[in-house]
C-alpha positions as MATLAB code, in Angstrom:
seq = 'MDDDSLITARVRTELVPVILALANPPWQRDVWLDPSTFENLDHVFHVLYDDFCEADHPERYLGIGLRTEEEVALMRQLGVALDAVEAEVPDETDAEYLRAPGWPQVVSAAGRLARVMVGHDLRELLELHEARVERDTAP';
ca = [
       0.000    0.000    0.000;
       1.478    3.361   -0.996;
       1.383    6.561    1.082;
      -1.611    8.025   -0.809;
      -3.646    4.871   -0.271;
      -2.776    4.916    3.408;
      -3.895    8.552    3.735;
      -7.164    7.725    1.977;
      -7.751    4.741    4.257;
      -7.110    6.827    7.379;
      -9.454    9.608    6.253;
     -12.141    7.082    5.415;
     -11.979    5.592    8.927;
     -13.426    8.936   10.052;
     -15.651    9.679    7.062;
     -17.430    6.359    6.452;
     -18.812    5.927   10.003;
     -20.317    9.422    9.834;
     -21.970    8.637    6.496;
     -23.305    5.373    7.924;
     -24.714    7.248   10.932;
     -26.468    9.719    8.624;
     -28.066    6.786    6.828;
     -29.382    5.227   10.044;
     -32.359    6.994   11.721;
     -32.541    4.606   14.718;
     -28.853    5.331   15.455;
     -29.519    9.045   15.176;
     -32.361    8.916   17.696;
     -30.555    6.580   20.097;
     -27.152    8.273   20.016;
     -27.438   11.867   18.851;
     -30.385   12.656   21.101;
     -28.633   11.168   24.149;
     -26.709   14.019   25.837;
     -24.330   11.572   27.517;
     -22.782   10.418   24.214;
     -19.872   12.046   22.399;
     -21.274   11.669   18.914;
     -23.911   14.129   17.823;
     -24.811   16.059   14.708;
     -22.190   18.679   15.501;
     -19.550   15.948   15.244;
     -21.017   14.910   11.881;
     -20.814   18.456   10.538;
     -17.202   18.808   11.698;
     -16.217   15.607    9.902;
     -18.130   16.425    6.699;
     -17.319   20.116    6.434;
     -14.213   20.889    8.491;
     -11.989   17.938    9.250;
     -12.135   15.261    6.544;
     -14.166   16.618    3.661;
     -16.025   19.650    2.399;
     -19.461   18.396    1.473;
     -20.243   21.561   -0.503;
     -17.074   21.164   -2.630;
     -16.183   17.466   -2.415;
     -14.148   17.418   -5.639;
     -11.239   18.769   -3.582;
     -11.184   15.469   -1.706;
     -11.028   13.147   -4.703;
      -8.057   10.896   -4.017;
      -7.926   11.905   -0.360;
     -11.141   10.792    1.323;
     -13.213   10.095   -1.764;
     -12.098    7.414   -4.200;
     -14.157    8.083   -7.345;
     -16.121   10.709   -9.228;
     -19.252    8.776   -8.220;
     -18.413    9.300   -4.555;
     -17.787   12.998   -5.230;
     -21.189   13.363   -6.917;
     -22.958   11.508   -4.111;
     -21.166   13.585   -1.456;
     -22.269   16.729   -3.273;
     -25.889   15.461   -3.192;
     -25.547   14.836    0.531;
     -24.155   18.344    1.030;
     -27.098   19.849   -0.876;
     -29.564   17.866    1.244;
     -27.847   18.911    4.487;
     -27.762   22.560    3.407;
     -31.493   22.427    2.630;
     -32.283   21.030    6.073;
     -30.065   23.611    7.728;
     -32.214   26.311    6.110;
     -35.352   24.643    7.549;
     -34.105   24.445   11.135;
     -34.303   27.663   13.176;
     -32.459   26.626   16.365;
     -30.168   23.988   14.846;
     -30.641   21.397   17.569;
     -30.179   17.732   16.733;
     -33.831   17.023   17.515;
     -34.970   19.762   15.119;
     -32.753   18.431   12.345;
     -34.217   14.948   12.752;
     -37.769   16.356   12.604;
     -37.119   18.620    9.602;
     -39.198   17.900    6.483;
     -36.039   17.488    4.410;
     -34.321   15.026    6.770;
     -35.492   11.925    4.833;
     -33.597   13.273    1.800;
     -30.445   13.494    3.941;
     -30.909    9.897    5.072;
     -31.480    8.727    1.482;
     -28.467   10.607    0.114;
     -26.282    9.248    2.927;
     -27.547    5.724    2.273;
     -26.612    5.896   -1.399;
     -23.174    7.288   -0.562;
     -22.598    4.728    2.216;
     -23.400    1.822   -0.104;
     -20.886    3.032   -2.692;
     -18.134    3.941   -0.212;
     -18.369    0.671    1.708;
     -18.400   -1.263   -1.568;
     -15.221    0.482   -2.711;
     -13.533   -0.110    0.634;
     -14.431   -3.798    0.650;
     -13.104   -4.214   -2.897;
      -9.817   -2.589   -1.880;
      -9.588   -4.838    1.168;
     -10.160   -7.899   -1.014;
      -7.486   -6.754   -3.478;
      -4.998   -6.251   -0.633;
      -5.805   -9.690    0.755;
      -5.473  -11.353   -2.657;
      -2.137   -9.598   -3.263;
      -0.844  -10.805    0.100;
      -1.971  -14.370   -0.572;
      -0.339  -14.258   -4.002;
       2.887  -12.889   -2.503;
       2.911  -15.467    0.295;
       2.289  -18.404   -2.026;
       4.705  -17.363   -4.782;
       7.643  -19.754   -5.234;
];
């Protein structure tokens, strides 16, 4: 694995769980609405907009946290959906976000992106495993 692949893998260990959480309404209710937990929607926004991506301009993260143009396009759709909900929510509390009329679009966009990202990650893991097996069994 080269240095760029390692950077991508490390970024994705932060990015993919956040996308999965956005795609999972029961998780959102159980975790984000519990004040005793670390993870909340503020954490999600930091990961998606500040720390590991920029959901409004995801093309900058192609080859860093996003592997393909498809992931970039899906991240952009997620950013648009999140921006729309942000405009609907006056006090910006987690509970208000989850009740916003546009929240189902956020969940759907995150679900599409999660499916693609996890699929890409699993394919890379399989390729790494196959390469190791081939290397270990070579004469």
